[in-house]
Amino acid sequence: MERIPILKMGDLLLVTIQVDMHDRLAMTLQDDLTARIVKDRARGVLIDISALDIVDSFIGRMISNTAAMARVLDARTVLVGMQPAVAITLVELGLTLHGVRTALNVEQGVKLLQRPE
Amino acid sequence: MSLATTGHLARILTEHQDALLEGWLNGMLSRMVRRDKAAEAEMRQQAMRFVPQLIKALDKGGSYDIDSASWTDVRHLLQDISASRVRQGYTPTETALFIFSLKEPLFGLLRTAMAGDPAALATEVAETGMLFDRLGLLTVEEYQKSREAVILRQQQELLELSTPVVQLWKDVLALPLIGTLDSARTQVVMENLLQKIIETSASIAIIDITGVPTVDTLVAQHLLKTVAAARLMGADCIISGIRPQIAQTIVHLGVNLEDVITKATLADAFLVALKRVGASVTAIAA
């Protein structure tokens, strides 16, 4: 079955989404990610969506849900690399992803996670 | 109305091409408001291109229907002429006169050539007249189209001119907004700003609204959308340049700007931005 790889970088987890997300894939990712946070005792999660041209409302909700789940498991989530067109669409849809932190790229995302809360 | 040609027109045009051209040009030049050598030469050149095309169209199609395929070249020529006249600042009347002043010498020639047959002459004059009316209308229509294209282009340029994104510091962008914000402009503003954020990987952007005359709920909504989109990409926005009057309006309207950092002047906003990126500016003691 198709899966999105989750990479471990120290106590951070890096998820780079490079294929168009469909709903089943998103649900699988959620399962995998929560499992890995617990297994690897991760303190932070970086979700890189710089390769995505389209983010629909389902994916938007899935991202904020994942962030909320990670918080429950004591890991911080940063969403990185959103394209301008995607940002405009999400805002027009009224999805401002409250509670999800964002950064321009993976580098800045890592910096953000390493900064003490 | 029959659109088929009688052949007389094509024959007369071919036989008396030079005389016709002279008569036409004299007629045109006598009506022209602005006369200079360059304009005269250009007009002569356009006229000399037009007559052969007209003859060809009449010969080939045997029809006065200017929408048909045989008239394509004539239509293109007239489109070019109209477009160039728009750029040179001619009036629509002057543009249409190009076609209409051909009538007079042409009718003179028709009269001489067909003096023996008054009935045929009357028909020919009526049909030729209608043909040139249609051609004249075509030039005016094309003139209008070219003018609209010019206006559209200027609008576009104004839109882009009025929304420059400038880099104030490493990782600090500023967007001085000037003029009224409507949906179309907000779209351009948003796209420009977000694109620039990606290009420079700036972490903070200052939106300065000193040049925005009024802020109503709609404008505030647009601003908030821009701020939200930038936040989604990982950059923070500061809104600066809020005048006292605008601050009053915002509060009266009940617009919620609590989630956004707002400052009265660009200088204040810049200080906050510098602090965020870990830089500072100090005055050197003299």
PDB file of N, CA, C and O in Angstrom, chain A residues 15-52:
ATOM      1  N   VAL A  15       8.031  14.895   7.759  1.00  0.00           N
ATOM      2  CA  VAL A  15       7.107  14.284   6.794  1.00  0.00           C
ATOM      3  C   VAL A  15       7.081  15.172   5.563  1.00  0.00           C
ATOM      4  O   VAL A  15       6.703  16.334   5.647  1.00  0.00           O
ATOM      5  N   THR A  16       7.536  14.647   4.452  1.00  0.00           N
ATOM      6  CA  THR A  16       7.514  15.428   3.220  1.00  0.00           C
ATOM      7  C   THR A  16       6.456  14.855   2.291  1.00  0.00           C
ATOM      8  O   THR A  16       6.591  13.725   1.818  1.00  0.00           O
ATOM      9  N   ILE A  17       5.419  15.630   2.086  1.00  0.00           N
ATOM     10  CA  ILE A  17       4.327  15.133   1.242  1.00  0.00           C
ATOM     11  C   ILE A  17       4.612  15.528  -0.196  1.00  0.00           C
ATOM     12  O   ILE A  17       4.678  16.712  -0.515  1.00  0.00           O
ATOM     13  N   GLN A  18       4.835  14.545  -1.053  1.00  0.00           N
ATOM     14  CA  GLN A  18       5.207  14.862  -2.433  1.00  0.00           C
ATOM     15  C   GLN A  18       4.225  14.329  -3.457  1.00  0.00           C
ATOM     16  O   GLN A  18       4.378  14.576  -4.635  1.00  0.00           O
ATOM     17  N   VAL A  19       3.229  13.606  -2.994  1.00  0.00           N
ATOM     18  CA  VAL A  19       2.210  13.132  -3.934  1.00  0.00           C
ATOM     19  C   VAL A  19       0.890  13.787  -3.548  1.00  0.00           C
ATOM     20  O   VAL A  19       0.730  14.254  -2.428  1.00  0.00           O
ATOM     21  N   ASP A  20      -0.016  13.867  -4.506  1.00  0.00           N
ATOM     22  CA  ASP A  20      -1.317  14.445  -4.191  1.00  0.00           C
ATOM     23  C   ASP A  20      -1.997  13.604  -3.128  1.00  0.00           C
ATOM     24  O   ASP A  20      -2.076  12.381  -3.248  1.00  0.00           O
ATOM     25  N   MET A  21      -2.453  14.276  -2.089  1.00  0.00           N
ATOM     26  CA  MET A  21      -3.051  13.554  -0.982  1.00  0.00           C
ATOM     27  C   MET A  21      -4.476  13.143  -1.325  1.00  0.00           C
ATOM     28  O   MET A  21      -5.260  13.971  -1.755  1.00  0.00           O
ATOM     29  N   HIS A  22      -4.786  11.888  -1.174  1.00  0.00           N
ATOM     30  CA  HIS A  22      -6.202  11.533  -1.201  1.00  0.00           C
ATOM     31  C   HIS A  22      -6.592  11.127   0.218  1.00  0.00           C
ATOM     32  O   HIS A  22      -5.731  10.960   1.088  1.00  0.00           O
ATOM     33  N   ASP A  23      -7.878  10.993   0.439  1.00  0.00           N
ATOM     34  CA  ASP A  23      -8.362  10.906   1.811  1.00  0.00           C
ATOM     35  C   ASP A  23      -7.802   9.691   2.569  1.00  0.00           C
ATOM     36  O   ASP A  23      -7.403   9.795   3.720  1.00  0.00           O
ATOM     37  N   ARG A  24      -7.745   8.541   1.862  1.00  0.00           N
ATOM     38  CA  ARG A  24      -7.248   7.331   2.529  1.00  0.00           C
ATOM     39  C   ARG A  24      -5.801   7.510   2.965  1.00  0.00           C
ATOM     40  O   ARG A  24      -5.400   7.166   4.079  1.00  0.00           O
ATOM     41  N   LEU A  25      -5.000   8.097   2.051  1.00  0.00           N
ATOM     42  CA  LEU A  25      -3.587   8.319   2.327  1.00  0.00           C
ATOM     43  C   LEU A  25      -3.418   9.222   3.547  1.00  0.00           C
ATOM     44  O   LEU A  25      -2.555   8.997   4.406  1.00  0.00           O
ATOM     45  N   ALA A  26      -4.277  10.247   3.635  1.00  0.00           N
ATOM     46  CA  ALA A  26      -4.204  11.177   4.759  1.00  0.00           C
ATOM     47  C   ALA A  26      -4.492  10.456   6.073  1.00  0.00           C
ATOM     48  O   ALA A  26      -3.800  10.678   7.082  1.00  0.00           O
ATOM     49  N   MET A  27      -5.486   9.574   6.053  1.00  0.00           N
ATOM     50  CA  MET A  27      -5.821   8.843   7.271  1.00  0.00           C
ATOM     51  C   MET A  27      -4.669   7.915   7.675  1.00  0.00           C
ATOM     52  O   MET A  27      -4.308   7.817   8.857  1.00  0.00           O
ATOM     53  N   THR A  28      -4.057   7.250   6.673  1.00  0.00           N
ATOM     54  CA  THR A  28      -2.926   6.363   6.952  1.00  0.00           C
ATOM     55  C   THR A  28      -1.780   7.152   7.575  1.00  0.00           C
ATOM     56  O   THR A  28      -1.150   6.716   8.548  1.00  0.00           O
ATOM     57  N   LEU A  29      -1.529   8.350   6.990  1.00  0.00           N
ATOM     58  CA  LEU A  29      -0.447   9.180   7.504  1.00  0.00           C
ATOM     59  C   LEU A  29      -0.687   9.540   8.971  1.00  0.00           C
ATOM     60  O   LEU A  29       0.229   9.512   9.789  1.00  0.00           O
ATOM     61  N   GLN A  30      -1.956   9.857   9.279  1.00  0.00           N
ATOM     62  CA  GLN A  30      -2.288  10.224  10.651  1.00  0.00           C
ATOM     63  C   GLN A  30      -1.974   9.075  11.627  1.00  0.00           C
ATOM     64  O   GLN A  30      -1.359   9.282  12.672  1.00  0.00           O
ATOM     65  N   ASP A  31      -2.372   7.871  11.198  1.00  0.00           N
ATOM     66  CA  ASP A  31      -2.101   6.687  12.033  1.00  0.00           C
ATOM     67  C   ASP A  31      -0.603   6.494  12.227  1.00  0.00           C
ATOM     68  O   ASP A  31      -0.112   6.340  13.352  1.00  0.00           O
ATOM     69  N   ASP A  32       0.125   6.510  11.086  1.00  0.00           N
ATOM     70  CA  ASP A  32       1.571   6.266  11.127  1.00  0.00           C
ATOM     71  C   ASP A  32       2.269   7.293  12.003  1.00  0.00           C
ATOM     72  O   ASP A  32       3.133   6.956  12.812  1.00  0.00           O
ATOM     73  N   LEU A  33       1.868   8.569  11.809  1.00  0.00           N
ATOM     74  CA  LEU A  33       2.559   9.647  12.490  1.00  0.00           C
ATOM     75  C   LEU A  33       2.370   9.569  14.004  1.00  0.00           C
ATOM     76  O   LEU A  33       3.342   9.667  14.767  1.00  0.00           O
ATOM     77  N   THR A  34       1.134   9.339  14.421  1.00  0.00           N
ATOM     78  CA  THR A  34       0.896   9.264  15.871  1.00  0.00           C
ATOM     79  C   THR A  34       1.663   8.078  16.462  1.00  0.00           C
ATOM     80  O   THR A  34       2.263   8.200  17.536  1.00  0.00           O
ATOM     81  N   ALA A  35       1.695   6.973  15.698  1.00  0.00           N
ATOM     82  CA  ALA A  35       2.427   5.804  16.188  1.00  0.00           C
ATOM     83  C   ALA A  35       3.907   6.123  16.329  1.00  0.00           C
ATOM     84  O   ALA A  35       4.547   5.770  17.341  1.00  0.00           O
ATOM     85  N   ARG A  36       4.462   6.821  15.310  1.00  0.00           N
ATOM     86  CA  ARG A  36       5.893   7.121  15.340  1.00  0.00           C
ATOM     87  C   ARG A  36       6.259   8.119  16.453  1.00  0.00           C
ATOM     88  O   ARG A  36       7.330   8.030  17.046  1.00  0.00           O
ATOM     89  N   ILE A  37       5.350   9.084  16.702  1.00  0.00           N
ATOM     90  CA  ILE A  37       5.640  10.066  17.760  1.00  0.00           C
ATOM     91  C   ILE A  37       5.841   9.343  19.089  1.00  0.00           C
ATOM     92  O   ILE A  37       6.787   9.597  19.838  1.00  0.00           O
ATOM     93  N   VAL A  38       4.963   8.383  19.335  1.00  0.00           N
ATOM     94  CA  VAL A  38       5.059   7.632  20.582  1.00  0.00           C
ATOM     95  C   VAL A  38       6.298   6.747  20.581  1.00  0.00           C
ATOM     96  O   VAL A  38       7.081   6.745  21.529  1.00  0.00           O
ATOM     97  N   LYS A  39       6.504   6.025  19.463  1.00  0.00           N
ATOM     98  CA  LYS A  39       7.602   5.054  19.395  1.00  0.00           C
ATOM     99  C   LYS A  39       8.963   5.753  19.508  1.00  0.00           C
ATOM    100  O   LYS A  39       9.835   5.295  20.240  1.00  0.00           O
ATOM    101  N   ASP A  40       9.143   6.865  18.762  1.00  0.00           N
ATOM    102  CA  ASP A  40      10.449   7.539  18.726  1.00  0.00           C
ATOM    103  C   ASP A  40      10.582   8.616  19.798  1.00  0.00           C
ATOM    104  O   ASP A  40      11.594   9.301  19.863  1.00  0.00           O
ATOM    105  N   ARG A  41       9.564   8.796  20.584  1.00  0.00           N
ATOM    106  CA  ARG A  41       9.535   9.847  21.601  1.00  0.00           C
ATOM    107  C   ARG A  41       9.899  11.200  20.979  1.00  0.00           C
ATOM    108  O   ARG A  41      10.764  11.929  21.467  1.00  0.00           O
ATOM    109  N   ALA A  42       9.255  11.510  19.877  1.00  0.00           N
ATOM    110  CA  ALA A  42       9.567  12.740  19.148  1.00  0.00           C
ATOM    111  C   ALA A  42       9.049  13.955  19.896  1.00  0.00           C
ATOM    112  O   ALA A  42       8.022  13.895  20.552  1.00  0.00           O
ATOM    113  N   ARG A  43       9.824  15.071  19.817  1.00  0.00           N
ATOM    114  CA  ARG A  43       9.407  16.308  20.458  1.00  0.00           C
ATOM    115  C   ARG A  43       8.796  17.287  19.454  1.00  0.00           C
ATOM    116  O   ARG A  43       8.177  18.257  19.825  1.00  0.00           O
ATOM    117  N   GLY A  44       9.078  17.031  18.180  1.00  0.00           N
ATOM    118  CA  GLY A  44       8.551  17.949  17.173  1.00  0.00           C
ATOM    119  C   GLY A  44       8.267  17.238  15.858  1.00  0.00           C
ATOM    120  O   GLY A  44       8.872  16.212  15.553  1.00  0.00           O
ATOM    121  N   VAL A  45       7.306  17.778  15.102  1.00  0.00           N
ATOM    122  CA  VAL A  45       6.963  17.200  13.803  1.00  0.00           C
ATOM    123  C   VAL A  45       6.993  18.309  12.754  1.00  0.00           C
ATOM    124  O   VAL A  45       6.429  19.381  12.964  1.00  0.00           O
ATOM    125  N   LEU A  46       7.698  18.067  11.651  1.00  0.00           N
ATOM    126  CA  LEU A  46       7.714  19.019  10.546  1.00  0.00           C
ATOM    127  C   LEU A  46       6.937  18.421   9.388  1.00  0.00           C
ATOM    128  O   LEU A  46       7.255  17.316   8.925  1.00  0.00           O
ATOM    129  N   ILE A  47       5.913  19.104   8.934  1.00  0.00           N
ATOM    130  CA  ILE A  47       5.170  18.617   7.760  1.00  0.00           C
ATOM    131  C   ILE A  47       5.479  19.545   6.603  1.00  0.00           C
ATOM    132  O   ILE A  47       5.112  20.728   6.622  1.00  0.00           O
ATOM    133  N   ASP A  48       6.180  19.045   5.612  1.00  0.00           N
ATOM    134  CA  ASP A  48       6.597  19.867   4.472  1.00  0.00           C
ATOM    135  C   ASP A  48       5.618  19.655   3.320  1.00  0.00           C
ATOM    136  O   ASP A  48       5.494  18.556   2.795  1.00  0.00           O
ATOM    137  N   ILE A  49       4.927  20.737   2.952  1.00  0.00           N
ATOM    138  CA  ILE A  49       3.961  20.587   1.843  1.00  0.00           C
ATOM    139  C   ILE A  49       4.369  21.463   0.647  1.00  0.00           C
ATOM    140  O   ILE A  49       3.540  21.879  -0.137  1.00  0.00           O
ATOM    141  N   SER A  50       5.675  21.714   0.538  1.00  0.00           N
ATOM    142  CA  SER A  50       6.111  22.606  -0.541  1.00  0.00           C
ATOM    143  C   SER A  50       5.865  22.017  -1.927  1.00  0.00           C
ATOM    144  O   SER A  50       5.826  22.743  -2.912  1.00  0.00           O
ATOM    145  N   ALA A  51       5.684  20.705  -2.015  1.00  0.00           N
ATOM    146  CA  ALA A  51       5.462  20.110  -3.329  1.00  0.00           C
ATOM    147  C   ALA A  51       3.976  20.047  -3.688  1.00  0.00           C
ATOM    148  O   ALA A  51       3.622  19.608  -4.775  1.00  0.00           O
ATOM    149  N   LEU A  52       3.119  20.482  -2.772  1.00  0.00           N
ATOM    150  CA  LEU A  52       1.684  20.380  -3.042  1.00  0.00           C
ATOM    151  C   LEU A  52       1.157  21.639  -3.716  1.00  0.00           C
ATOM    152  O   LEU A  52       1.407  22.751  -3.268  1.00  0.00           O
TER     153      LEU A  52
END
